[in-house]
Amino acid sequence: MAFIQKLQGPVTNVTPATGPGLQGGGDASLRKLQFTAFGTQCELQYVCMDATAAAAFEQDALNWACGFQAKYSRFVPESIISQINAAAGKDWVAIDADTESLFQLCDSLHFLTKGMLDPTTLPITRLWDVKSTNPRIPTESEVKSTLRLVGWPKVKRAKGRIFLPETGMALDLGGFGKEYAVDAVAEIAKHHGLTNVLVDFGHDLRCFGRPPHGNFWHVGLEDPNQPGSAWAGVAISNCGMASSGNYVRCFIRDGKRYGHIVDPRTGYPVNNDTLATYVIGGSCLEAGILSTSCYILGAVEGIALINATYGVEGCIFTQRERLYSQQFYKYLVKSA
């Protein structure tokens, strides 16, 4: 669930809702807007009969996404995150009220996930550079020394400012930024009076209402053993959904897989038999943090966490089996 990759522009590959992407007919037309952002393919699907209202919503959604990236991407040198990282071990950095609220959210997410979501893991992520054309396995001493830079409670904060106390510390909102953005764009849709919407940023979703010709939005669950194909589908409405897995962004060395999701407790890529997790919750953010946490915790602890969380259902796909939460079957529309 990478947050923001460096963009060539604010958004790309935009398909206007009033162009060929328009589908449906009669009293309900399904409009689609596609663009590349947050390091992934993004799509908005929504029902709106008024072209002017549709254009206004799309512009607001794109402006918000562009502004969010510019402000919080670690890949943008001028972003507040880059400024904070550059000042690590040197000085405090002033932050505005919105950024302060975002870091307060980090407090809550770190606590709720028992440290599984930690915005300070960037140094260890950089050490395990799985995107490199020739990735290497760091030494145990390298992992230990880098892990000392990780730990959200180490970050110093005061009203209107923040300080990373050790040189080499760095922030990355990759654990929740894309999911946060999905929910924000969904709220923008509601503000525009839209009642039937699906927001999909790299298969992290938030939806409400229904498509023109059905009672639910239908979403495929990718098969980690055959990326690009689905092993099942779910029918959802008025909820968020997210998935996690190491089966795409990874490298294999001596028969062992090293993926991009790193356990902040150990400093090593997650190494259990879990291949993918799929979570349905009240928001995309809730689903996303639980999906990642369950992936790190492993199948047994993960499914227990899902079952213990009110209003949440999920599935954990392992090398040997698929584990379902108590009510996940209600969403399934097919199963392989």
CSV table of C-alpha atoms in Angstrom, one decimal:
chain,number,residue,atom,x,y,z
A,1,MET,CA,0.0,0.0,0.0
A,2,ALA,CA,2.6,2.5,-1.0
A,3,PHE,CA,1.6,6.1,-0.4
A,4,ILE,CA,2.9,8.5,-3.1
A,5,GLN,CA,5.3,7.9,-5.8
A,6,LYS,CA,6.9,10.8,-7.7
A,7,LEU,CA,4.6,12.0,-10.4
A,8,GLN,CA,5.4,13.7,-13.7
A,9,GLY,CA,2.5,16.1,-13.0
A,10,PRO,CA,-0.3,16.4,-10.5
A,11,VAL,CA,-2.4,13.7,-12.2
A,12,THR,CA,-2.2,11.8,-15.5
A,13,ASN,CA,-4.3,9.7,-17.8
A,14,VAL,CA,-7.5,11.6,-17.0
A,15,THR,CA,-10.6,10.3,-18.8
A,16,PRO,CA,-13.3,13.1,-18.6
A,17,ALA,CA,-16.6,11.8,-17.2
A,18,THR,CA,-18.5,13.4,-20.1
A,19,GLY,CA,-16.4,11.6,-22.7
A,20,PRO,CA,-16.2,8.0,-23.8
A,21,GLY,CA,-16.0,6.8,-20.2
A,22,LEU,CA,-19.7,7.6,-19.8
A,23,GLN,CA,-21.7,4.4,-19.5
A,24,GLY,CA,-25.3,3.5,-18.8
A,25,GLY,CA,-28.5,5.1,-19.9
A,26,GLY,CA,-32.1,6.0,-19.0
A,27,ASP,CA,-32.4,7.8,-15.7
A,28,ALA,CA,-29.0,6.6,-14.4
A,29,SER,CA,-25.6,6.9,-16.1
A,30,LEU,CA,-22.4,5.6,-14.7
A,31,ARG,CA,-19.6,8.1,-15.1
A,32,LYS,CA,-15.9,7.2,-14.8
A,33,LEU,CA,-12.8,9.2,-14.2
A,34,GLN,CA,-9.4,7.5,-14.4
A,35,PHE,CA,-6.1,9.0,-13.5
A,36,THR,CA,-2.7,8.0,-12.1
A,37,ALA,CA,-1.8,9.3,-8.6
A,38,PHE,CA,-0.6,7.9,-5.3
A,39,GLY,CA,1.7,5.6,-7.2
A,40,THR,CA,-1.2,3.7,-8.7
A,41,GLN,CA,-4.2,3.7,-11.0
A,42,CYS,CA,-7.1,5.6,-9.6
A,43,GLU,CA,-10.7,5.5,-10.7
A,44,LEU,CA,-13.9,7.2,-9.7
A,45,GLN,CA,-17.2,5.7,-10.7
A,46,TYR,CA,-20.4,7.5,-9.8
A,47,VAL,CA,-23.9,8.2,-10.9
A,48,CYS,CA,-24.7,11.8,-11.9
A,49,MET,CA,-27.1,13.1,-14.6
A,50,ASP,CA,-25.9,16.6,-14.5
A,51,ALA,CA,-22.7,17.2,-16.6
A,52,THR,CA,-22.0,20.5,-14.9
A,53,ALA,CA,-22.3,18.9,-11.4
A,54,ALA,CA,-20.1,16.0,-12.5
A,55,ALA,CA,-17.4,18.3,-13.8
A,56,ALA,CA,-17.4,20.3,-10.5
A,57,PHE,CA,-17.1,17.1,-8.4
A,58,GLU,CA,-14.2,15.8,-10.6
A,59,GLN,CA,-12.3,19.1,-10.4
A,60,ASP,CA,-12.6,19.2,-6.6
A,61,ALA,CA,-11.5,15.6,-6.3
A,62,LEU,CA,-8.5,16.1,-8.5
A,63,ASN,CA,-7.5,19.4,-6.9
A,64,TRP,CA,-7.7,17.7,-3.4
A,65,ALA,CA,-5.6,14.7,-4.6
A,66,CYS,CA,-3.0,17.0,-6.2
A,67,GLY,CA,-2.8,19.2,-3.1
A,68,PHE,CA,-2.5,16.3,-0.7
A,69,GLN,CA,0.4,14.8,-2.7
A,70,ALA,CA,2.2,18.1,-3.0
A,71,LYS,CA,2.0,18.6,0.7
A,72,TYR,CA,2.7,15.1,2.1
A,73,SER,CA,4.7,13.1,-0.4
A,74,ARG,CA,8.2,12.2,0.7
A,75,PHE,CA,9.1,12.3,-3.0
A,76,VAL,CA,8.3,16.0,-3.3
A,77,PRO,CA,11.3,18.0,-2.1
A,78,GLU,CA,9.1,21.0,-1.0
A,79,SER,CA,6.6,18.9,0.9
A,80,ILE,CA,6.2,19.2,4.6
A,81,ILE,CA,7.3,15.6,5.0
A,82,SER,CA,10.5,16.2,3.1
A,83,GLN,CA,11.2,19.3,5.2
A,84,ILE,CA,10.7,17.4,8.4
A,85,ASN,CA,12.9,14.5,7.2
A,86,ALA,CA,15.7,17.0,6.0
A,87,ALA,CA,15.7,18.6,9.5
A,88,ALA,CA,16.0,15.3,11.4
A,89,GLY,CA,18.5,15.6,14.2
A,90,LYS,CA,18.9,19.3,13.5
A,91,ASP,CA,15.9,21.5,14.2
A,92,TRP,CA,12.1,21.7,14.8
A,93,VAL,CA,9.8,22.2,11.8
A,94,ALA,CA,6.7,24.4,11.9
A,95,ILE,CA,3.4,22.6,10.9
A,96,ASP,CA,-0.1,23.9,10.3
A,97,ALA,CA,-3.3,22.7,11.9
A,98,ASP,CA,-4.1,20.2,9.2
A,99,THR,CA,-0.7,18.6,9.5
A,100,GLU,CA,-1.0,18.5,13.2
A,101,SER,CA,-4.3,16.7,12.9
A,102,LEU,CA,-2.8,14.2,10.6
A,103,PHE,CA,0.0,13.5,13.1
A,104,GLN,CA,-2.7,13.1,15.8
A,105,LEU,CA,-4.3,10.5,13.6
A,106,CYS,CA,-0.9,8.8,13.5
A,107,ASP,CA,-1.0,8.6,17.3
A,108,SER,CA,-4.3,6.9,17.2
A,109,LEU,CA,-3.4,4.5,14.4
A,110,HIS,CA,-0.1,3.5,16.1
A,111,PHE,CA,-2.0,2.8,19.3
A,112,LEU,CA,-4.8,0.9,17.7
A,113,THR,CA,-2.5,-1.3,15.7
A,114,LYS,CA,-0.2,-1.9,18.6
A,115,GLY,CA,2.7,-0.4,16.7
A,116,MET,CA,2.1,-2.3,13.4
A,117,LEU,CA,1.5,1.0,11.7
A,118,ASP,CA,4.5,3.2,12.3
A,119,PRO,CA,5.2,6.4,10.2
A,120,THR,CA,8.9,6.3,11.1
A,121,THR,CA,9.7,3.0,9.3
A,122,LEU,CA,11.1,4.7,6.2
A,123,PRO,CA,14.8,4.1,7.2
A,124,ILE,CA,14.3,0.4,7.4
A,125,THR,CA,12.2,0.4,4.2
A,126,ARG,CA,15.1,2.2,2.4
A,127,LEU,CA,17.5,-0.5,3.7
A,128,TRP,CA,15.3,-3.2,2.1
A,129,ASP,CA,15.2,-1.6,-1.3
A,130,VAL,CA,12.9,-4.2,-3.0
A,131,LYS,CA,12.4,-1.9,-6.0
A,132,SER,CA,16.1,-2.0,-6.9
A,133,THR,CA,17.1,-3.8,-10.0
A,134,ASN,CA,19.6,-5.7,-7.9
A,135,PRO,CA,18.4,-5.7,-4.3
A,136,ARG,CA,20.7,-6.9,-1.6
A,137,ILE,CA,20.0,-8.5,1.8
A,138,PRO,CA,21.4,-6.1,4.5
A,139,THR,CA,23.5,-7.5,7.3
A,140,GLU,CA,22.1,-8.2,10.8
A,141,SER,CA,24.1,-5.3,12.2
A,142,GLU,CA,22.7,-2.9,9.5
A,143,VAL,CA,19.2,-3.9,10.4
A,144,LYS,CA,19.8,-3.5,14.1
A,145,SER,CA,21.4,0.0,13.7
A,146,THR,CA,18.7,1.2,11.3
A,147,LEU,CA,15.9,-0.2,13.5
A,148,ARG,CA,17.1,2.2,16.3
A,149,LEU,CA,15.9,5.0,14.1
A,150,VAL,CA,12.4,3.6,14.0
A,151,GLY,CA,9.7,4.3,16.6
A,152,TRP,CA,6.8,6.8,16.4
A,153,PRO,CA,7.0,7.5,20.2
A,154,LYS,CA,10.5,8.9,19.6
A,155,VAL,CA,9.2,11.8,17.6
A,156,LYS,CA,9.1,15.0,19.5
A,157,ARG,CA,6.0,17.2,19.0
A,158,ALA,CA,4.7,20.5,20.5
A,159,LYS,CA,1.9,22.7,19.4
A,160,GLY,CA,2.5,23.8,15.8
A,161,ARG,CA,5.9,22.0,15.4
A,162,ILE,CA,7.6,18.7,15.1
A,163,PHE,CA,11.1,17.3,15.5
A,164,LEU,CA,12.8,14.1,14.6
A,165,PRO,CA,15.5,13.9,17.3
A,166,GLU,CA,18.0,11.6,15.5
A,167,THR,CA,19.8,12.1,12.2
A,168,GLY,CA,18.6,9.5,9.7
A,169,MET,CA,15.1,9.4,11.1
A,170,ALA,CA,12.4,9.9,8.5
A,171,LEU,CA,8.6,9.9,8.1
A,172,ASP,CA,6.5,8.2,5.4
A,173,LEU,CA,2.7,8.2,5.5
A,174,GLY,CA,2.7,5.1,3.3
A,175,GLY,CA,0.9,3.0,5.9
A,176,PHE,CA,-2.3,4.9,5.5
A,177,GLY,CA,-2.0,7.9,3.1
A,178,LYS,CA,-3.7,6.3,0.1
A,179,GLU,CA,-6.6,4.9,2.2
A,180,TYR,CA,-7.0,8.3,3.9
A,181,ALA,CA,-7.2,9.9,0.5
A,182,VAL,CA,-9.9,7.4,-0.7
A,183,ASP,CA,-12.1,8.4,2.2
A,184,ALA,CA,-11.5,12.1,1.7
A,185,VAL,CA,-12.5,11.9,-2.0
A,186,ALA,CA,-15.6,9.9,-1.0
A,187,GLU,CA,-16.5,12.7,1.4
A,188,ILE,CA,-16.1,15.2,-1.4
A,189,ALA,CA,-18.5,13.2,-3.5
A,190,LYS,CA,-21.1,13.4,-0.6
A,191,HIS,CA,-20.5,17.1,-0.3
A,192,HIS,CA,-21.5,17.4,-4.0
A,193,GLY,CA,-24.7,15.5,-3.3
A,194,LEU,CA,-23.7,12.3,-5.0
A,195,THR,CA,-25.3,9.2,-3.5
A,196,ASN,CA,-23.9,6.4,-5.7
A,197,VAL,CA,-20.1,6.4,-5.8
A,198,LEU,CA,-17.2,4.0,-5.9
A,199,VAL,CA,-13.7,5.4,-5.2
A,200,ASP,CA,-10.9,3.0,-6.1
A,201,PHE,CA,-7.3,4.0,-5.6
A,202,GLY,CA,-5.1,0.9,-6.5
A,203,HIS,CA,-7.8,-1.5,-5.3
A,204,ASP,CA,-8.3,0.3,-2.0
A,205,LEU,CA,-11.9,1.3,-2.0
A,206,ARG,CA,-14.7,3.3,-0.5
A,207,CYS,CA,-18.3,3.0,-1.8
A,208,PHE,CA,-21.8,4.0,-1.0
A,209,GLY,CA,-25.1,3.6,-2.8
A,210,ARG,CA,-25.2,1.3,-5.9
A,211,PRO,CA,-24.3,1.2,-9.6
A,212,PRO,CA,-27.0,1.9,-12.1
A,213,HIS,CA,-27.8,-1.7,-12.8
A,214,GLY,CA,-27.4,-3.6,-9.6
A,215,ASN,CA,-27.8,-3.4,-5.8
A,216,PHE,CA,-24.1,-3.7,-5.0
A,217,TRP,CA,-20.7,-2.7,-6.3
A,218,HIS,CA,-18.9,-5.9,-7.4
A,219,VAL,CA,-15.2,-6.1,-6.7
A,220,GLY,CA,-12.8,-9.0,-7.6
A,221,LEU,CA,-10.3,-10.3,-5.0
A,222,GLU,CA,-6.9,-10.8,-6.7
A,223,ASP,CA,-5.3,-14.2,-6.5
A,224,PRO,CA,-1.8,-13.9,-5.0
A,225,ASN,CA,-0.8,-17.0,-6.8
A,226,GLN,CA,-1.9,-15.6,-10.2
A,227,PRO,CA,-1.7,-11.8,-10.0
A,228,GLY,CA,-4.1,-10.1,-12.4
A,229,SER,CA,-6.8,-12.7,-11.9
A,230,ALA,CA,-9.4,-13.0,-9.2
A,231,TRP,CA,-10.1,-16.0,-7.0
A,232,ALA,CA,-13.4,-14.7,-5.8
A,233,GLY,CA,-15.6,-11.6,-5.9
A,234,VAL,CA,-17.5,-9.6,-3.3
A,235,ALA,CA,-20.6,-7.4,-3.4
A,236,ILE,CA,-20.3,-4.3,-1.2
A,237,SER,CA,-22.0,-1.0,-0.5
A,238,ASN,CA,-21.6,1.7,2.1
A,239,CYS,CA,-18.2,0.5,3.3
A,240,GLY,CA,-14.5,0.6,2.7
A,241,MET,CA,-12.2,-2.2,1.6
A,242,ALA,CA,-8.5,-2.8,1.4
A,243,SER,CA,-6.0,-5.5,0.7
A,244,SER,CA,-2.4,-6.2,1.6
A,245,GLY,CA,0.3,-8.5,0.2
A,246,ASN,CA,3.9,-9.0,-0.6
A,247,TYR,CA,3.5,-11.1,-3.7
A,248,VAL,CA,4.1,-8.3,-6.3
A,249,ARG,CA,6.6,-5.9,-4.8
A,250,CYS,CA,9.3,-8.4,-3.7
A,251,PHE,CA,12.4,-10.2,-4.7
A,252,ILE,CA,13.4,-13.9,-4.1
A,253,ARG,CA,16.8,-14.9,-3.0
A,254,ASP,CA,17.8,-18.5,-2.3
A,255,GLY,CA,14.2,-19.5,-2.5
A,256,LYS,CA,13.1,-17.0,0.1
A,257,ARG,CA,10.7,-14.1,-0.6
A,258,TYR,CA,11.6,-10.6,0.6
A,259,GLY,CA,8.7,-8.2,0.2
A,260,HIS,CA,8.0,-4.5,0.7
A,261,ILE,CA,6.0,-4.8,3.9
A,262,VAL,CA,8.5,-4.7,6.8
A,263,ASP,CA,7.7,-5.7,10.4
A,264,PRO,CA,8.5,-2.6,12.5
A,265,ARG,CA,9.2,-4.9,15.5
A,266,THR,CA,12.0,-6.8,13.8
A,267,GLY,CA,13.2,-4.6,10.9
A,268,TYR,CA,12.8,-7.6,8.5
A,269,PRO,CA,10.3,-8.1,5.7
A,270,VAL,CA,7.2,-10.0,6.9
A,271,ASN,CA,8.0,-13.7,6.8
A,272,ASN,CA,5.0,-15.9,7.5
A,273,ASP,CA,2.8,-18.0,5.3
A,274,THR,CA,0.3,-15.2,4.6
A,275,LEU,CA,0.1,-14.2,1.0
A,276,ALA,CA,-2.7,-11.7,1.1
A,277,THR,CA,-5.3,-10.1,3.4
A,278,TYR,CA,-8.6,-8.6,2.4
A,279,VAL,CA,-10.6,-6.5,4.9
A,280,ILE,CA,-14.1,-4.8,4.6
A,281,GLY,CA,-14.7,-2.1,7.2
A,282,GLY,CA,-16.6,1.1,7.8
A,283,SER,CA,-14.0,3.2,5.9
A,284,CYS,CA,-11.1,2.5,3.6
A,285,LEU,CA,-8.7,3.8,6.4
A,286,GLU,CA,-10.1,1.3,8.9
A,287,ALA,CA,-9.9,-1.5,6.3
A,288,GLY,CA,-6.4,-0.5,5.3
A,289,ILE,CA,-4.8,-0.4,8.7
A,290,LEU,CA,-6.4,-3.7,9.7
A,291,SER,CA,-5.4,-5.3,6.4
A,292,THR,CA,-1.7,-4.4,6.9
A,293,SER,CA,-1.8,-5.3,10.6
A,294,CYS,CA,-3.2,-8.7,9.9
A,295,TYR,CA,-0.6,-9.3,7.2
A,296,ILE,CA,2.2,-8.5,9.7
A,297,LEU,CA,0.6,-10.5,12.5
A,298,GLY,CA,-0.1,-13.6,10.4
A,299,ALA,CA,-3.1,-15.7,9.8
A,300,VAL,CA,-4.1,-16.8,13.3
A,301,GLU,CA,-3.6,-13.5,15.1
A,302,GLY,CA,-4.9,-11.6,12.1
A,303,ILE,CA,-8.2,-13.4,11.8
A,304,ALA,CA,-8.7,-13.1,15.5
A,305,LEU,CA,-8.2,-9.3,15.3
A,306,ILE,CA,-10.8,-9.1,12.5
A,307,ASN,CA,-13.3,-11.1,14.5
A,308,ALA,CA,-12.7,-8.9,17.5
A,309,THR,CA,-13.3,-5.7,15.6
A,310,TYR,CA,-16.9,-4.6,15.4
A,311,GLY,CA,-18.4,-4.1,12.0
A,312,VAL,CA,-15.3,-5.6,10.2
A,313,GLU,CA,-15.0,-8.7,8.1
A,314,GLY,CA,-12.1,-10.2,6.2
A,315,CYS,CA,-10.3,-13.1,4.6
A,316,ILE,CA,-6.6,-14.2,4.9
A,317,PHE,CA,-5.1,-16.1,2.0
A,318,THR,CA,-2.2,-18.3,3.1
A,319,GLN,CA,0.1,-20.8,1.3
A,320,ARG,CA,-2.1,-23.6,2.7
A,321,GLU,CA,-5.6,-22.3,3.1
A,322,ARG,CA,-8.0,-19.3,3.2
A,323,LEU,CA,-9.3,-18.2,6.6
A,324,TYR,CA,-12.6,-16.3,6.8
A,325,SER,CA,-14.0,-14.1,9.5
A,326,GLN,CA,-17.4,-15.0,10.9
A,327,GLN,CA,-19.6,-13.1,8.4
A,328,PHE,CA,-17.3,-12.7,5.4
A,329,TYR,CA,-19.3,-15.2,3.4
A,330,LYS,CA,-22.2,-12.7,3.3
A,331,TYR,CA,-20.1,-10.6,0.8
A,332,LEU,CA,-18.9,-13.4,-1.4
A,333,VAL,CA,-20.5,-13.8,-4.8
A,334,LYS,CA,-18.3,-16.5,-6.1
A,335,SER,CA,-15.5,-18.7,-4.8
A,336,ALA,CA,-12.7,-20.7,-6.4
